[in-house]
């Protein structure tokens, strides 16, 4: 059975204080790993897709990396508007295209 | 750009009533997914449709059913509602072109409250 864990559960940063969020996964075969951002009461907003170990993608202050067992979302010099829950999801090659989500990391960036 | 549209945004029902949630995918997307997100929980996959046929099934109760219509919109029908069905219900759509990229784009969700 696929498993996705995320750490930390919650993270408080000062504005400008860089950090990393972790997503560890167990799948039969990785079809893709996805990062989403979710604001309270809203739908998840797509950030990145990663498909193979060693892959990296960047967007503004965010950078996502992938290894064979985990992914990191690095946040450089965060701003208060980066505050949200960051969800990691995986697609398993054995189970079609549906996502298995991790529990998320609640990020708060204080001014 | 057009996004995934869900209706209604909020729904209040009594126990044992029925509810119907609607989802209009991004134009030209052929796959629709339904997820349930309880308070403080991550989204749980319920069911998906590709080209109007059920493609995958997750933890969807037997009291729930869904379908995708000829115009690709989808409806989630929920009967004999229970208090535990109170949650955010998200619909997502994607283009299952067979290529590597099959990103799911989510709607804003329907908040169902069962009293």
PDB file of C-alpha atoms in Angstrom:
ATOM      1  CA  UNK A   1       0.000   0.000   0.000  1.00  0.00           C
ATOM      2  CA  UNK A   2       1.264   3.460  -0.903  1.00  0.00           C
ATOM      3  CA  UNK A   3       2.348   5.678   1.955  1.00  0.00           C
ATOM      4  CA  UNK A   4       3.211   9.345   2.000  1.00  0.00           C
ATOM      5  CA  UNK A   5       4.479  11.145   5.088  1.00  0.00           C
ATOM      6  CA  UNK A   6       5.422  14.777   5.456  1.00  0.00           C
ATOM      7  CA  UNK A   7       7.508  16.600   7.999  1.00  0.00           C
ATOM      8  CA  UNK A   8       7.382  18.757   9.890  1.00  0.00           C
ATOM      9  CA  UNK A   9       3.660  18.806  10.574  1.00  0.00           C
ATOM     10  CA  UNK A  10       3.833  22.564  11.155  1.00  0.00           C
ATOM     11  CA  UNK A  11       6.573  25.114  10.627  1.00  0.00           C
ATOM     12  CA  UNK A  12       6.870  28.716  11.732  1.00  0.00           C
ATOM     13  CA  UNK A  13       9.433  30.901  10.015  1.00  0.00           C
ATOM     14  CA  UNK A  14      10.365  34.524  10.229  1.00  0.00           C
ATOM     15  CA  UNK A  15      10.162  36.425   6.959  1.00  0.00           C
ATOM     16  CA  UNK A  16      13.408  35.778   5.084  1.00  0.00           C
ATOM     17  CA  UNK A  17      14.290  32.631   7.068  1.00  0.00           C
ATOM     18  CA  UNK A  18      14.862  29.817   4.556  1.00  0.00           C
ATOM     19  CA  UNK A  19      13.916  26.219   5.301  1.00  0.00           C
ATOM     20  CA  UNK A  20      12.911  22.881   3.745  1.00  0.00           C
ATOM     21  CA  UNK A  21       9.834  20.669   3.880  1.00  0.00           C
ATOM     22  CA  UNK A  22      10.165  16.908   3.524  1.00  0.00           C
ATOM     23  CA  UNK A  23       7.939  14.362   1.768  1.00  0.00           C
ATOM     24  CA  UNK A  24       8.820  10.670   2.144  1.00  0.00           C
ATOM     25  CA  UNK A  25       6.998   8.095   0.060  1.00  0.00           C
ATOM     26  CA  UNK A  26       6.634   4.367  -0.437  1.00  0.00           C
ATOM     27  CA  UNK A  27       5.207   3.177  -3.745  1.00  0.00           C
ATOM     28  CA  UNK A  28       5.474   0.138  -5.993  1.00  0.00           C
ATOM     29  CA  UNK A  29       6.646   2.351  -8.801  1.00  0.00           C
ATOM     30  CA  UNK A  30       6.668   6.121  -8.936  1.00  0.00           C
ATOM     31  CA  UNK A  31       4.686   7.565 -11.806  1.00  0.00           C
ATOM     32  CA  UNK A  32       5.018  11.107 -10.480  1.00  0.00           C
ATOM     33  CA  UNK A  33       5.348  13.204  -7.326  1.00  0.00           C
ATOM     34  CA  UNK A  34       3.353  16.417  -7.088  1.00  0.00           C
ATOM     35  CA  UNK A  35       3.557  19.416  -4.783  1.00  0.00           C
ATOM     36  CA  UNK A  36       0.470  21.510  -4.126  1.00  0.00           C
ATOM     37  CA  UNK A  37      -0.220  24.551  -2.002  1.00  0.00           C
ATOM     38  CA  UNK A  38      -3.549  24.796  -0.196  1.00  0.00           C
ATOM     39  CA  UNK A  39      -4.992  27.866   1.484  1.00  0.00           C
ATOM     40  CA  UNK A  40      -7.719  27.370   4.120  1.00  0.00           C
ATOM     41  CA  UNK A  41     -11.082  26.433   2.596  1.00  0.00           C
ATOM     42  CA  UNK A  42      -9.688  26.403  -0.949  1.00  0.00           C
ATOM     43  CA  UNK A  43      -8.681  23.764  -3.449  1.00  0.00           C
ATOM     44  CA  UNK A  44      -5.065  22.632  -3.786  1.00  0.00           C
ATOM     45  CA  UNK A  45      -3.059  24.774  -6.208  1.00  0.00           C
ATOM     46  CA  UNK A  46      -0.516  22.980  -8.381  1.00  0.00           C
ATOM     47  CA  UNK A  47       3.154  23.867  -7.845  1.00  0.00           C
ATOM     48  CA  UNK A  48       5.467  21.176  -9.257  1.00  0.00           C
ATOM     49  CA  UNK A  49       5.665  17.724 -10.774  1.00  0.00           C
ATOM     50  CA  UNK A  50       8.771  15.544 -10.435  1.00  0.00           C
ATOM     51  CA  UNK A  51       9.230  12.208 -12.176  1.00  0.00           C
ATOM     52  CA  UNK A  52      12.747  10.883 -11.666  1.00  0.00           C
ATOM     53  CA  UNK A  53      15.425  10.926  -8.985  1.00  0.00           C
ATOM     54  CA  UNK A  54      17.751  13.874  -9.334  1.00  0.00           C
ATOM     55  CA  UNK A  55      15.119  16.079 -10.939  1.00  0.00           C
ATOM     56  CA  UNK A  56      14.761  19.659  -9.677  1.00  0.00           C
ATOM     57  CA  UNK A  57      12.239  22.379 -10.456  1.00  0.00           C
ATOM     58  CA  UNK A  58      12.092  26.005  -9.369  1.00  0.00           C
ATOM     59  CA  UNK A  59       9.422  28.662  -9.194  1.00  0.00           C
ATOM     60  CA  UNK A  60      10.068  32.023  -7.543  1.00  0.00           C
ATOM     61  CA  UNK A  61      11.108  31.292  -3.938  1.00  0.00           C
ATOM     62  CA  UNK A  62      10.342  27.554  -4.171  1.00  0.00           C
ATOM     63  CA  UNK A  63      12.555  24.709  -5.344  1.00  0.00           C
ATOM     64  CA  UNK A  64      11.519  21.050  -5.386  1.00  0.00           C
ATOM     65  CA  UNK A  65      13.933  18.120  -5.517  1.00  0.00           C
ATOM     66  CA  UNK A  66      13.422  14.372  -5.758  1.00  0.00           C
ATOM     67  CA  UNK A  67      15.346  11.294  -4.643  1.00  0.00           C
ATOM     68  CA  UNK A  68      14.279   7.659  -4.792  1.00  0.00           C
ATOM     69  CA  UNK A  69      12.573   7.827  -1.408  1.00  0.00           C
ATOM     70  CA  UNK A  70      11.782  11.466  -0.721  1.00  0.00           C
ATOM     71  CA  UNK A  71      11.249  14.942  -2.029  1.00  0.00           C
ATOM     72  CA  UNK A  72      12.164  18.282  -0.544  1.00  0.00           C
ATOM     73  CA  UNK A  73      10.476  21.621  -1.030  1.00  0.00           C
ATOM     74  CA  UNK A  74      13.016  24.348  -0.305  1.00  0.00           C
ATOM     75  CA  UNK A  75      11.696  27.803   0.504  1.00  0.00           C
ATOM     76  CA  UNK A  76      14.189  30.611   0.132  1.00  0.00           C
ATOM     77  CA  UNK A  77      13.617  33.948   1.881  1.00  0.00           C
ATOM     78  CA  UNK A  78       9.903  33.286   2.440  1.00  0.00           C
ATOM     79  CA  UNK A  79       7.304  36.039   2.670  1.00  0.00           C
ATOM     80  CA  UNK A  80       4.078  36.086   4.708  1.00  0.00           C
ATOM     81  CA  UNK A  81       2.074  35.317   1.539  1.00  0.00           C
ATOM     82  CA  UNK A  82       3.851  31.946   1.375  1.00  0.00           C
ATOM     83  CA  UNK A  83       1.891  30.883   4.464  1.00  0.00           C
ATOM     84  CA  UNK A  84      -0.256  27.876   3.503  1.00  0.00           C
ATOM     85  CA  UNK A  85      -0.429  24.115   3.812  1.00  0.00           C
ATOM     86  CA  UNK A  86       1.932  22.370   1.401  1.00  0.00           C
ATOM     87  CA  UNK A  87       0.722  18.979   0.223  1.00  0.00           C
ATOM     88  CA  UNK A  88       2.771  16.267  -1.412  1.00  0.00           C
ATOM     89  CA  UNK A  89       1.020  13.631  -3.542  1.00  0.00           C
ATOM     90  CA  UNK A  90       2.247  10.572  -5.428  1.00  0.00           C
ATOM     91  CA  UNK A  91       0.962   8.558  -8.341  1.00  0.00           C
ATOM     92  CA  UNK A  92       1.805   4.864  -8.334  1.00  0.00           C
ATOM     93  CA  UNK A  93       2.375   3.110 -11.659  1.00  0.00           C
ATOM     94  CA  UNK A  94       0.212   0.232 -10.381  1.00  0.00           C
ATOM     95  CA  UNK A  95      -2.810   2.320  -9.455  1.00  0.00           C
ATOM     96  CA  UNK A  96      -3.625   4.589 -12.353  1.00  0.00           C
ATOM     97  CA  UNK A  97      -3.650   8.329 -12.066  1.00  0.00           C
ATOM     98  CA  UNK A  98      -5.284   8.932  -8.690  1.00  0.00           C
ATOM     99  CA  UNK A  99      -3.242  10.717  -6.052  1.00  0.00           C
ATOM    100  CA  UNK A 100      -2.232   9.539  -2.616  1.00  0.00           C
ATOM    101  CA  UNK A 101      -1.724  12.668  -0.567  1.00  0.00           C
ATOM    102  CA  UNK A 102       0.497  13.199   2.432  1.00  0.00           C
ATOM    103  CA  UNK A 103      -0.899  14.927   5.530  1.00  0.00           C
ATOM    104  CA  UNK A 104       0.691  18.236   4.591  1.00  0.00           C
ATOM    105  CA  UNK A 105       2.941  20.772   6.297  1.00  0.00           C
ATOM    106  CA  UNK A 106       1.304  23.925   7.662  1.00  0.00           C
ATOM    107  CA  UNK A 107       3.697  26.778   7.017  1.00  0.00           C
ATOM    108  CA  UNK A 108       3.365  30.116   8.784  1.00  0.00           C
ATOM    109  CA  UNK A 109       5.680  32.958   7.786  1.00  0.00           C
ATOM    110  CA  UNK A 110       5.696  35.793  10.281  1.00  0.00           C
ATOM    111  CA  UNK A 111       6.508  39.372   9.206  1.00  0.00           C
TER     112      UNK A 111
ATOM    113  CA  UNK B   1      -7.733  30.711 -18.083  1.00  0.00           C
ATOM    114  CA  UNK B   2     -10.784  28.612 -17.269  1.00  0.00           C
ATOM    115  CA  UNK B   3     -10.569  26.545 -14.097  1.00  0.00           C
ATOM    116  CA  UNK B   4     -12.489  23.669 -12.587  1.00  0.00           C
ATOM    117  CA  UNK B   5     -15.929  24.839 -11.504  1.00  0.00           C
ATOM    118  CA  UNK B   6     -17.757  23.202  -8.627  1.00  0.00           C
ATOM    119  CA  UNK B   7     -21.284  23.818  -7.449  1.00  0.00           C
ATOM    120  CA  UNK B   8     -22.681  24.500  -5.020  1.00  0.00           C
ATOM    121  CA  UNK B   9     -19.906  26.030  -2.917  1.00  0.00           C
ATOM    122  CA  UNK B  10     -21.746  25.316   0.304  1.00  0.00           C
ATOM    123  CA  UNK B  11     -24.456  22.762   1.078  1.00  0.00           C
ATOM    124  CA  UNK B  12     -26.297  22.053   4.304  1.00  0.00           C
ATOM    125  CA  UNK B  13     -28.269  18.829   4.633  1.00  0.00           C
ATOM    126  CA  UNK B  14     -29.972  16.819   7.344  1.00  0.00           C
ATOM    127  CA  UNK B  15     -29.049  13.252   8.234  1.00  0.00           C
ATOM    128  CA  UNK B  16     -30.490  10.656   5.829  1.00  0.00           C
ATOM    129  CA  UNK B  17     -31.022  13.259   3.087  1.00  0.00           C
ATOM    130  CA  UNK B  18     -29.402  13.124  -0.334  1.00  0.00           C
ATOM    131  CA  UNK B  19     -26.997  15.567  -1.956  1.00  0.00           C
ATOM    132  CA  UNK B  20     -25.705  16.105  -5.471  1.00  0.00           C
ATOM    133  CA  UNK B  21     -22.414  17.853  -6.142  1.00  0.00           C
ATOM    134  CA  UNK B  22     -21.490  19.043  -9.609  1.00  0.00           C
ATOM    135  CA  UNK B  23     -18.127  19.513 -11.289  1.00  0.00           C
ATOM    136  CA  UNK B  24     -17.301  21.172 -14.597  1.00  0.00           C
ATOM    137  CA  UNK B  25     -13.745  20.323 -15.685  1.00  0.00           C
ATOM    138  CA  UNK B  26     -11.328  22.558 -17.527  1.00  0.00           C
ATOM    139  CA  UNK B  27     -12.313  22.607 -21.234  1.00  0.00           C
ATOM    140  CA  UNK B  28     -10.765  19.713 -23.206  1.00  0.00           C
ATOM    141  CA  UNK B  29      -9.839  17.820 -20.052  1.00  0.00           C
ATOM    142  CA  UNK B  30     -11.081  14.242 -20.288  1.00  0.00           C
ATOM    143  CA  UNK B  31     -10.533  12.954 -16.754  1.00  0.00           C
ATOM    144  CA  UNK B  32     -12.327  13.939 -13.571  1.00  0.00           C
ATOM    145  CA  UNK B  33     -11.423  12.985 -10.000  1.00  0.00           C
ATOM    146  CA  UNK B  34     -13.374  13.340  -6.764  1.00  0.00           C
ATOM    147  CA  UNK B  35     -11.690  13.759  -3.370  1.00  0.00           C
ATOM    148  CA  UNK B  36     -13.034  14.104   0.155  1.00  0.00           C
ATOM    149  CA  UNK B  37     -11.159  16.220   2.699  1.00  0.00           C
ATOM    150  CA  UNK B  38     -12.238  16.048   6.330  1.00  0.00           C
ATOM    151  CA  UNK B  39     -11.301  18.781   8.825  1.00  0.00           C
ATOM    152  CA  UNK B  40      -7.543  18.878   9.279  1.00  0.00           C
ATOM    153  CA  UNK B  41      -7.073  15.895   6.968  1.00  0.00           C
ATOM    154  CA  UNK B  42      -5.451  15.415   3.591  1.00  0.00           C
ATOM    155  CA  UNK B  43      -7.660  14.820   0.537  1.00  0.00           C
ATOM    156  CA  UNK B  44      -8.770  11.208   0.121  1.00  0.00           C
ATOM    157  CA  UNK B  45      -9.411   9.885  -3.370  1.00  0.00           C
ATOM    158  CA  UNK B  46     -12.978   8.715  -3.978  1.00  0.00           C
ATOM    159  CA  UNK B  47     -13.437   7.950  -7.670  1.00  0.00           C
ATOM    160  CA  UNK B  48     -12.343   9.022 -11.145  1.00  0.00           C
ATOM    161  CA  UNK B  49     -13.704   8.968 -14.680  1.00  0.00           C
ATOM    162  CA  UNK B  50     -11.929   8.946 -18.019  1.00  0.00           C
ATOM    163  CA  UNK B  51     -13.926   9.607 -21.162  1.00  0.00           C
ATOM    164  CA  UNK B  52     -17.189   9.077 -19.239  1.00  0.00           C
ATOM    165  CA  UNK B  53     -16.162   5.654 -17.916  1.00  0.00           C
ATOM    166  CA  UNK B  54     -15.159   4.945 -14.339  1.00  0.00           C
ATOM    167  CA  UNK B  55     -11.376   4.546 -14.308  1.00  0.00           C
ATOM    168  CA  UNK B  56     -10.342   4.217 -10.658  1.00  0.00           C
ATOM    169  CA  UNK B  57     -12.164   3.712  -7.390  1.00  0.00           C
ATOM    170  CA  UNK B  58     -10.883   4.648  -3.968  1.00  0.00           C
ATOM    171  CA  UNK B  59     -12.513   4.842  -0.579  1.00  0.00           C
ATOM    172  CA  UNK B  60     -15.970   5.759  -1.821  1.00  0.00           C
ATOM    173  CA  UNK B  61     -18.874   4.524   0.348  1.00  0.00           C
ATOM    174  CA  UNK B  62     -21.570   2.413  -1.309  1.00  0.00           C
ATOM    175  CA  UNK B  63     -24.034   5.216  -0.469  1.00  0.00           C
ATOM    176  CA  UNK B  64     -22.193   7.443  -2.945  1.00  0.00           C
ATOM    177  CA  UNK B  65     -22.285   7.190  -6.711  1.00  0.00           C
ATOM    178  CA  UNK B  66     -20.892   9.316  -9.476  1.00  0.00           C
ATOM    179  CA  UNK B  67     -20.940   9.638 -13.203  1.00  0.00           C
ATOM    180  CA  UNK B  68     -19.447  11.686 -16.000  1.00  0.00           C
ATOM    181  CA  UNK B  69     -21.761  12.991 -18.700  1.00  0.00           C
ATOM    182  CA  UNK B  70     -21.346  13.505 -22.434  1.00  0.00           C
ATOM    183  CA  UNK B  71     -20.228  17.119 -21.897  1.00  0.00           C
ATOM    184  CA  UNK B  72     -17.575  15.787 -19.444  1.00  0.00           C
ATOM    185  CA  UNK B  73     -19.131  17.350 -16.390  1.00  0.00           C
ATOM    186  CA  UNK B  74     -19.445  15.040 -13.425  1.00  0.00           C
ATOM    187  CA  UNK B  75     -21.879  14.634 -10.553  1.00  0.00           C
ATOM    188  CA  UNK B  76     -21.316  13.017  -7.167  1.00  0.00           C
ATOM    189  CA  UNK B  77     -24.535  11.707  -5.661  1.00  0.00           C
ATOM    190  CA  UNK B  78     -24.605  11.067  -1.939  1.00  0.00           C
ATOM    191  CA  UNK B  79     -27.527   9.318  -0.264  1.00  0.00           C
ATOM    192  CA  UNK B  80     -28.468   8.490   3.335  1.00  0.00           C
ATOM    193  CA  UNK B  81     -26.141  11.229   4.525  1.00  0.00           C
ATOM    194  CA  UNK B  82     -24.363  10.736   7.832  1.00  0.00           C
ATOM    195  CA  UNK B  83     -22.755  13.270  10.152  1.00  0.00           C
ATOM    196  CA  UNK B  84     -19.354  11.891   9.161  1.00  0.00           C
ATOM    197  CA  UNK B  85     -19.938  12.887   5.549  1.00  0.00           C
ATOM    198  CA  UNK B  86     -19.425  16.530   6.518  1.00  0.00           C
ATOM    199  CA  UNK B  87     -16.284  17.554   4.623  1.00  0.00           C
ATOM    200  CA  UNK B  88     -14.873  19.502   1.729  1.00  0.00           C
ATOM    201  CA  UNK B  89     -15.407  17.696  -1.553  1.00  0.00           C
ATOM    202  CA  UNK B  90     -12.975  18.542  -4.305  1.00  0.00           C
ATOM    203  CA  UNK B  91     -13.149  17.805  -7.963  1.00  0.00           C
ATOM    204  CA  UNK B  92     -10.028  17.824 -10.103  1.00  0.00           C
ATOM    205  CA  UNK B  93      -9.552  17.448 -13.830  1.00  0.00           C
ATOM    206  CA  UNK B  94      -6.664  16.464 -16.048  1.00  0.00           C
ATOM    207  CA  UNK B  95      -5.845  15.655 -19.627  1.00  0.00           C
ATOM    208  CA  UNK B  96      -4.921  11.980 -19.808  1.00  0.00           C
ATOM    209  CA  UNK B  97      -3.091  12.264 -23.065  1.00  0.00           C
ATOM    210  CA  UNK B  98      -0.729   9.391 -22.305  1.00  0.00           C
ATOM    211  CA  UNK B  99       2.133  11.828 -21.989  1.00  0.00           C
ATOM    212  CA  UNK B 100       4.171  12.039 -18.818  1.00  0.00           C
ATOM    213  CA  UNK B 101       2.551  15.212 -17.546  1.00  0.00           C
ATOM    214  CA  UNK B 102      -0.902  14.505 -16.088  1.00  0.00           C
ATOM    215  CA  UNK B 103      -1.340  17.309 -13.623  1.00  0.00           C
ATOM    216  CA  UNK B 104      -4.600  17.443 -11.732  1.00  0.00           C
ATOM    217  CA  UNK B 105      -6.162  20.878 -11.386  1.00  0.00           C
ATOM    218  CA  UNK B 106      -8.509  21.298  -8.470  1.00  0.00           C
ATOM    219  CA  UNK B 107     -11.722  23.232  -8.073  1.00  0.00           C
ATOM    220  CA  UNK B 108     -12.509  25.416  -5.074  1.00  0.00           C
ATOM    221  CA  UNK B 109     -14.534  22.607  -3.489  1.00  0.00           C
ATOM    222  CA  UNK B 110     -18.010  22.114  -2.076  1.00  0.00           C
ATOM    223  CA  UNK B 111     -18.330  22.333   1.683  1.00  0.00           C
ATOM    224  CA  UNK B 112     -20.978  19.851   2.807  1.00  0.00           C
ATOM    225  CA  UNK B 113     -22.373  20.133   6.305  1.00  0.00           C
ATOM    226  CA  UNK B 114     -24.654  17.358   7.558  1.00  0.00           C
ATOM    227  CA  UNK B 115     -26.715  18.315  10.599  1.00  0.00           C
TER     228      UNK B 115
END
